[in-house]
Amino acid sequence: MSSKPSSSSSSPSTTSEGGIRLFSQNESKAWAEKFFLIYGPIWMSYFFYLIYFEIYDNASRMEWTMYGVIMATPCFLYPLLFPGKADRNLPITERYWFKANIWVFIFNFVGNYFWTHYFYNLLGATYTMDTHRINDVPYLMFLCTQAYFTFYFSLSNVLLRIIYTAWRNPSTSRSIFICLFILAFSYFTAFMETYTIQYFKYYTFKNRDMMYKVGSIVYGIYFIVGFPMYYRMDEEETKKKFSTFKCCVESLGACMLVTILLDFWRLFVGGIVENVPQCVPWM
């Protein structure tokens, strides 16, 4: 990457303490968020290039997987090779970028391995490319999702922090506003990804219009749970930093809640296609 995130110890946020802040007062967290946000447009450009020019046509199974490896690897490799100033004297497992990647990877793995089958069975989605898979989900998706989600969750952190630092006094009104924001931003995130991926011809839907409208709600459940849970990690200076173990437990807890909500959707709302399974879709 040609542009490095700022690692200055004097200004992790955009304003002085007490004002509205974009980035965390935790230097390690601030650096990682900046990195993931800077990397976002880079992987988006790469992914757009692959899809728009259909570079993947006639790709081998391994080539499909390598497209994802190229996209996911910088999420780990760049901060490892070029750590921010705040991270240089920290063990790797205490660096925020490491914990962020672990949290997102668990959420990503569970999402692709299990939750993708709700998309198959409730929403009529299908991946049609001939590539290596696990549990009928292409390896490519696990890899690409790491880049997607590190960007999404970093952006949600910034937006939530703006709200919390602009409206510092806890109140019912603030709680309601934050809940409404999370609902709206979760739907927006899910809709925009679903809409922009329409040009990828190997990801098909039985009813594209309903997928945009209803499928984005189902997908948004991931973020309704994930955004506020992820924000908590190493955010408050007065609290002990998350250990790697706690990071894993928190992510798995978020995964369990999303799984419950998705299955409640299956039971009480149903799908947009016929023959919805009467058991959890991966059974």
Short mmCIF file of C-alpha atoms in Angstrom, two decimals:
data_model
loop_
_atom_site.label_atom_id
_atom_site.label_comp_id
_atom_site.label_asym_id
_atom_site.label_seq_id
_atom_site.Cartn_x
_atom_site.Cartn_y
_atom_site.Cartn_z
CA MET A 1 0.00 0.00 0.00
CA SER A 2 1.26 3.44 -0.83
CA SER A 3 -0.48 5.27 1.99
CA LYS A 4 0.19 4.39 5.64
CA PRO A 5 -2.31 5.10 8.39
CA SER A 6 -1.23 7.81 10.77
CA SER A 7 0.47 6.44 13.87
CA SER A 8 1.07 9.72 15.66
CA SER A 9 0.68 9.32 19.42
CA SER A 10 -0.44 12.92 19.83
CA SER A 11 -3.68 12.83 17.85
CA PRO A 12 -5.50 9.52 17.53
CA SER A 13 -8.75 11.43 17.24
CA THR A 14 -9.80 14.40 15.18
CA THR A 15 -10.51 16.70 18.11
CA SER A 16 -9.33 17.21 21.65
CA GLU A 17 -10.62 14.98 24.42
CA GLY A 18 -14.19 15.92 25.23
CA GLY A 19 -15.17 16.77 21.66
CA ILE A 20 -16.57 14.65 18.87
CA ARG A 21 -14.13 11.91 17.96
CA LEU A 22 -13.87 9.76 14.85
CA PHE A 23 -11.16 7.44 16.10
CA SER A 24 -10.50 5.72 19.39
CA GLN A 25 -8.36 7.17 22.16
CA ASN A 26 -6.73 3.75 22.15
CA GLU A 27 -3.78 4.32 19.79
CA SER A 28 -3.64 0.70 18.63
CA LYS A 29 -7.35 0.66 17.84
CA ALA A 30 -7.23 4.05 16.10
CA TRP A 31 -4.37 2.91 13.85
CA ALA A 32 -6.12 -0.33 12.91
CA GLU A 33 -9.38 1.42 12.08
CA LYS A 34 -7.55 3.88 9.84
CA PHE A 35 -5.74 1.03 8.12
CA PHE A 36 -8.90 -0.98 7.44
CA LEU A 37 -10.66 2.14 6.14
CA ILE A 38 -7.75 3.05 3.87
CA TYR A 39 -7.51 -0.51 2.58
CA GLY A 40 -11.25 -0.54 1.81
CA PRO A 41 -11.14 1.45 -1.45
CA ILE A 42 -8.15 -0.62 -2.56
CA TRP A 43 -9.84 -4.01 -2.27
CA MET A 44 -13.07 -2.52 -3.67
CA SER A 45 -11.19 -1.38 -6.77
CA TYR A 46 -9.60 -4.81 -7.11
CA PHE A 47 -12.96 -6.56 -6.73
CA PHE A 48 -14.64 -4.18 -9.16
CA TYR A 49 -11.89 -4.92 -11.68
CA LEU A 50 -12.45 -8.67 -11.33
CA ILE A 51 -16.22 -8.42 -11.71
CA TYR A 52 -16.59 -5.66 -14.30
CA PHE A 53 -14.04 -7.15 -16.69
CA GLU A 54 -15.03 -10.74 -15.81
CA ILE A 55 -11.41 -11.67 -15.19
CA TYR A 56 -12.62 -14.83 -13.47
CA ASP A 57 -14.08 -16.38 -16.63
CA ASN A 58 -12.48 -19.78 -17.26
CA ALA A 59 -10.68 -19.59 -13.91
CA SER A 60 -9.57 -22.87 -12.37
CA ARG A 61 -10.75 -23.91 -8.92
CA MET A 62 -7.47 -22.78 -7.40
CA GLU A 63 -7.54 -19.46 -9.26
CA TRP A 64 -10.96 -18.71 -7.77
CA THR A 65 -9.50 -19.27 -4.32
CA MET A 66 -6.42 -17.17 -5.06
CA TYR A 67 -8.60 -14.18 -5.97
CA GLY A 68 -9.79 -14.26 -2.36
CA VAL A 69 -6.32 -14.85 -0.93
CA ILE A 70 -5.08 -11.70 -2.67
CA MET A 71 -7.97 -9.73 -1.18
CA ALA A 72 -7.77 -11.06 2.39
CA THR A 73 -4.02 -11.32 2.97
CA PRO A 74 -3.30 -7.57 3.41
CA CYS A 75 -5.74 -7.48 6.35
CA PHE A 76 -3.19 -9.52 8.30
CA LEU A 77 0.09 -9.06 6.49
CA TYR A 78 0.34 -5.28 6.22
CA PRO A 79 -0.14 -4.51 9.94
CA LEU A 80 2.21 -7.39 10.78
CA LEU A 81 5.00 -6.07 8.55
CA PHE A 82 4.37 -2.34 9.06
CA PRO A 83 2.97 -1.92 12.59
CA GLY A 84 1.82 1.44 13.84
CA LYS A 85 3.87 3.25 16.47
CA ALA A 86 1.55 2.17 19.28
CA ASP A 87 1.89 -1.50 18.31
CA ARG A 88 5.65 -1.80 17.94
CA ASN A 89 6.31 -2.65 21.58
CA LEU A 90 3.19 -4.78 22.06
CA PRO A 91 3.01 -8.55 21.68
CA ILE A 92 1.16 -9.40 18.49
CA THR A 93 -1.79 -10.88 20.38
CA GLU A 94 -2.31 -7.56 22.22
CA ARG A 95 -2.40 -5.45 19.07
CA TYR A 96 -5.88 -4.33 18.12
CA TRP A 97 -5.56 -5.27 14.43
CA PHE A 98 -4.82 -8.85 15.48
CA LYS A 99 -7.85 -9.06 17.78
CA ALA A 100 -10.01 -7.34 15.17
CA ASN A 101 -9.02 -9.89 12.56
CA ILE A 102 -9.69 -12.77 14.96
CA TRP A 103 -13.12 -11.36 15.91
CA VAL A 104 -14.06 -10.79 12.28
CA PHE A 105 -12.68 -14.14 11.11
CA ILE A 106 -14.83 -16.06 13.60
CA PHE A 107 -17.91 -14.03 12.65
CA ASN A 108 -17.01 -14.43 8.97
CA PHE A 109 -16.45 -18.20 9.25
CA VAL A 110 -19.68 -18.89 11.10
CA GLY A 111 -21.54 -16.59 8.73
CA ASN A 112 -20.33 -18.29 5.61
CA TYR A 113 -20.29 -21.86 6.91
CA PHE A 114 -23.74 -21.79 8.55
CA TRP A 115 -25.69 -18.65 7.71
CA THR A 116 -25.12 -18.85 3.95
CA HIS A 117 -27.55 -21.76 3.94
CA TYR A 118 -30.33 -19.41 5.05
CA PHE A 119 -29.62 -17.48 1.85
CA TYR A 120 -29.74 -20.69 -0.17
CA ASN A 121 -32.93 -22.00 1.40
CA LEU A 122 -34.92 -18.90 2.35
CA LEU A 123 -33.80 -16.44 -0.32
CA GLY A 124 -33.00 -18.64 -3.31
CA ALA A 125 -29.38 -17.52 -3.63
CA THR A 126 -26.81 -19.74 -5.34
CA TYR A 127 -23.08 -19.67 -6.07
CA THR A 128 -22.65 -21.35 -9.45
CA MET A 129 -18.89 -21.20 -10.05
CA ASP A 130 -16.85 -24.40 -10.14
CA THR A 131 -14.44 -23.89 -7.27
CA HIS A 132 -13.22 -25.43 -4.03
CA ARG A 133 -15.91 -25.43 -1.33
CA ILE A 134 -16.55 -26.37 2.26
CA ASN A 135 -20.14 -27.08 3.33
CA ASP A 136 -21.12 -26.01 -0.20
CA VAL A 137 -19.70 -22.50 0.31
CA PRO A 138 -16.76 -21.40 -1.91
CA TYR A 139 -13.48 -20.75 -0.12
CA LEU A 140 -13.48 -17.48 -2.05
CA MET A 141 -16.35 -16.17 0.07
CA PHE A 142 -14.60 -16.76 3.39
CA LEU A 143 -11.57 -14.87 2.11
CA CYS A 144 -13.38 -11.94 0.53
CA THR A 145 -15.62 -11.53 3.56
CA GLN A 146 -12.58 -10.86 5.76
CA ALA A 147 -11.83 -7.75 3.73
CA TYR A 148 -15.49 -6.74 3.51
CA PHE A 149 -16.16 -7.08 7.22
CA THR A 150 -12.99 -5.44 8.53
CA PHE A 151 -14.03 -2.39 6.50
CA TYR A 152 -17.71 -2.49 7.50
CA PHE A 153 -16.98 -2.90 11.19
CA SER A 154 -14.32 -0.19 11.22
CA LEU A 155 -16.72 2.21 9.54
CA SER A 156 -19.49 1.36 11.99
CA ASN A 157 -17.06 1.97 14.86
CA VAL A 158 -16.33 5.47 13.57
CA LEU A 159 -20.01 6.31 13.12
CA LEU A 160 -21.02 4.93 16.51
CA ARG A 161 -18.16 6.83 18.14
CA ILE A 162 -19.34 10.07 16.58
CA ILE A 163 -22.76 9.52 18.14
CA TYR A 164 -21.41 8.54 21.55
CA THR A 165 -18.97 11.46 21.73
CA ALA A 166 -21.45 14.00 20.35
CA TRP A 167 -24.18 12.86 22.75
CA ARG A 168 -22.21 12.00 25.85
CA ASN A 169 -24.90 11.92 28.51
CA PRO A 170 -26.64 8.53 28.63
CA SER A 171 -30.40 8.77 28.24
CA THR A 172 -33.36 6.86 26.89
CA SER A 173 -33.41 9.18 23.88
CA ARG A 174 -29.78 8.45 23.09
CA SER A 175 -30.32 4.70 23.43
CA ILE A 176 -33.30 4.82 21.09
CA PHE A 177 -31.39 6.93 18.58
CA ILE A 178 -28.42 4.54 18.63
CA CYS A 179 -30.73 1.54 18.14
CA LEU A 180 -32.42 3.23 15.19
CA PHE A 181 -29.05 4.15 13.71
CA ILE A 182 -27.79 0.57 14.00
CA LEU A 183 -30.96 -0.74 12.34
CA ALA A 184 -30.70 1.78 9.50
CA PHE A 185 -26.97 1.41 8.92
CA SER A 186 -27.20 -2.39 9.06
CA TYR A 187 -29.88 -2.40 6.38
CA PHE A 188 -27.98 0.13 4.28
CA THR A 189 -24.78 -1.92 4.48
CA ALA A 190 -26.57 -5.14 3.57
CA PHE A 191 -28.54 -3.54 0.75
CA MET A 192 -25.53 -1.85 -0.83
CA GLU A 193 -23.50 -5.06 -0.84
CA THR A 194 -26.42 -7.04 -2.27
CA TYR A 195 -27.08 -4.40 -4.91
CA THR A 196 -23.48 -3.88 -6.00
CA ILE A 197 -22.81 -7.61 -6.30
CA GLN A 198 -25.57 -7.97 -8.91
CA TYR A 199 -23.01 -7.84 -11.71
CA PHE A 200 -21.27 -10.97 -10.44
CA LYS A 201 -22.89 -13.53 -12.72
CA TYR A 202 -21.94 -16.53 -10.58
CA TYR A 203 -24.08 -15.33 -7.64
CA THR A 204 -27.70 -15.79 -8.70
CA PHE A 205 -31.11 -15.24 -7.10
CA LYS A 206 -34.51 -16.69 -7.92
CA ASN A 207 -36.15 -13.32 -7.25
CA ARG A 208 -33.65 -10.47 -7.48
CA ASP A 209 -36.07 -7.69 -6.53
CA MET A 210 -37.20 -9.50 -3.38
CA MET A 211 -33.60 -10.31 -2.58
CA TYR A 212 -32.78 -6.61 -2.52
CA LYS A 213 -35.73 -5.74 -0.30
CA VAL A 214 -36.18 -8.75 1.97
CA GLY A 215 -32.78 -10.37 1.64
CA SER A 216 -31.13 -7.16 2.81
CA ILE A 217 -33.17 -7.34 6.02
CA VAL A 218 -32.06 -10.92 6.62
CA TYR A 219 -28.44 -10.04 5.86
CA GLY A 220 -28.76 -6.93 8.00
CA ILE A 221 -29.36 -9.15 11.05
CA TYR A 222 -25.63 -9.94 10.93
CA PHE A 223 -24.79 -6.29 11.49
CA ILE A 224 -27.60 -5.45 13.91
CA VAL A 225 -25.85 -7.80 16.31
CA GLY A 226 -22.29 -7.45 15.08
CA PHE A 227 -21.83 -3.68 14.93
CA PRO A 228 -22.53 -2.89 18.62
CA MET A 229 -20.76 -6.04 19.84
CA TYR A 230 -17.61 -5.29 17.85
CA TYR A 231 -17.57 -1.64 18.95
CA ARG A 232 -17.10 -2.69 22.59
CA MET A 233 -13.70 -4.26 21.98
CA ASP A 234 -10.92 -2.13 23.57
CA GLU A 235 -13.09 1.00 23.35
CA GLU A 236 -13.28 2.24 26.94
CA GLU A 237 -9.94 3.33 28.35
CA THR A 238 -11.08 2.62 31.91
CA LYS A 239 -11.74 -1.05 31.19
CA LYS A 240 -9.27 -3.88 30.75
CA LYS A 241 -8.34 -4.62 27.15
CA PHE A 242 -9.82 -7.72 25.56
CA SER A 243 -7.61 -10.78 25.65
CA THR A 244 -7.52 -12.99 22.57
CA PHE A 245 -9.68 -15.48 24.47
CA LYS A 246 -12.29 -12.86 25.35
CA CYS A 247 -12.23 -11.64 21.76
CA CYS A 248 -13.09 -15.17 20.60
CA VAL A 249 -15.82 -15.60 23.21
CA GLU A 250 -17.41 -12.24 22.33
CA SER A 251 -17.42 -13.04 18.62
CA LEU A 252 -18.86 -16.51 19.20
CA GLY A 253 -21.53 -14.98 21.44
CA ALA A 254 -22.48 -12.57 18.65
CA CYS A 255 -22.58 -15.52 16.22
CA MET A 256 -24.95 -17.44 18.46
CA LEU A 257 -27.35 -14.52 18.72
CA VAL A 258 -27.35 -14.00 14.94
CA THR A 259 -28.02 -17.72 14.45
CA ILE A 260 -31.01 -17.59 16.80
CA LEU A 261 -32.43 -14.51 15.07
CA LEU A 262 -31.98 -16.04 11.61
CA ASP A 263 -33.77 -19.18 12.65
CA PHE A 264 -36.58 -17.18 14.24
CA TRP A 265 -36.89 -15.46 10.86
CA ARG A 266 -37.15 -18.86 9.18
CA LEU A 267 -39.83 -20.02 11.64
CA PHE A 268 -41.96 -16.91 11.95
CA VAL A 269 -41.42 -14.98 8.69
CA GLY A 270 -40.29 -17.58 6.20
CA GLY A 271 -38.58 -17.27 2.86
CA ILE A 272 -39.20 -15.67 -0.50
CA VAL A 273 -39.00 -19.05 -2.24
CA GLU A 274 -41.04 -22.23 -1.99
CA ASN A 275 -40.12 -25.39 -0.08
CA VAL A 276 -38.43 -23.71 2.87
CA PRO A 277 -36.84 -26.46 5.05
CA GLN A 278 -38.62 -27.38 8.26
CA CYS A 279 -35.31 -27.77 10.08
CA VAL A 280 -32.26 -25.55 10.28
CA PRO A 281 -30.95 -25.27 6.71
CA TRP A 282 -27.55 -26.89 7.28
CA MET A 283 -29.02 -30.12 8.74
#
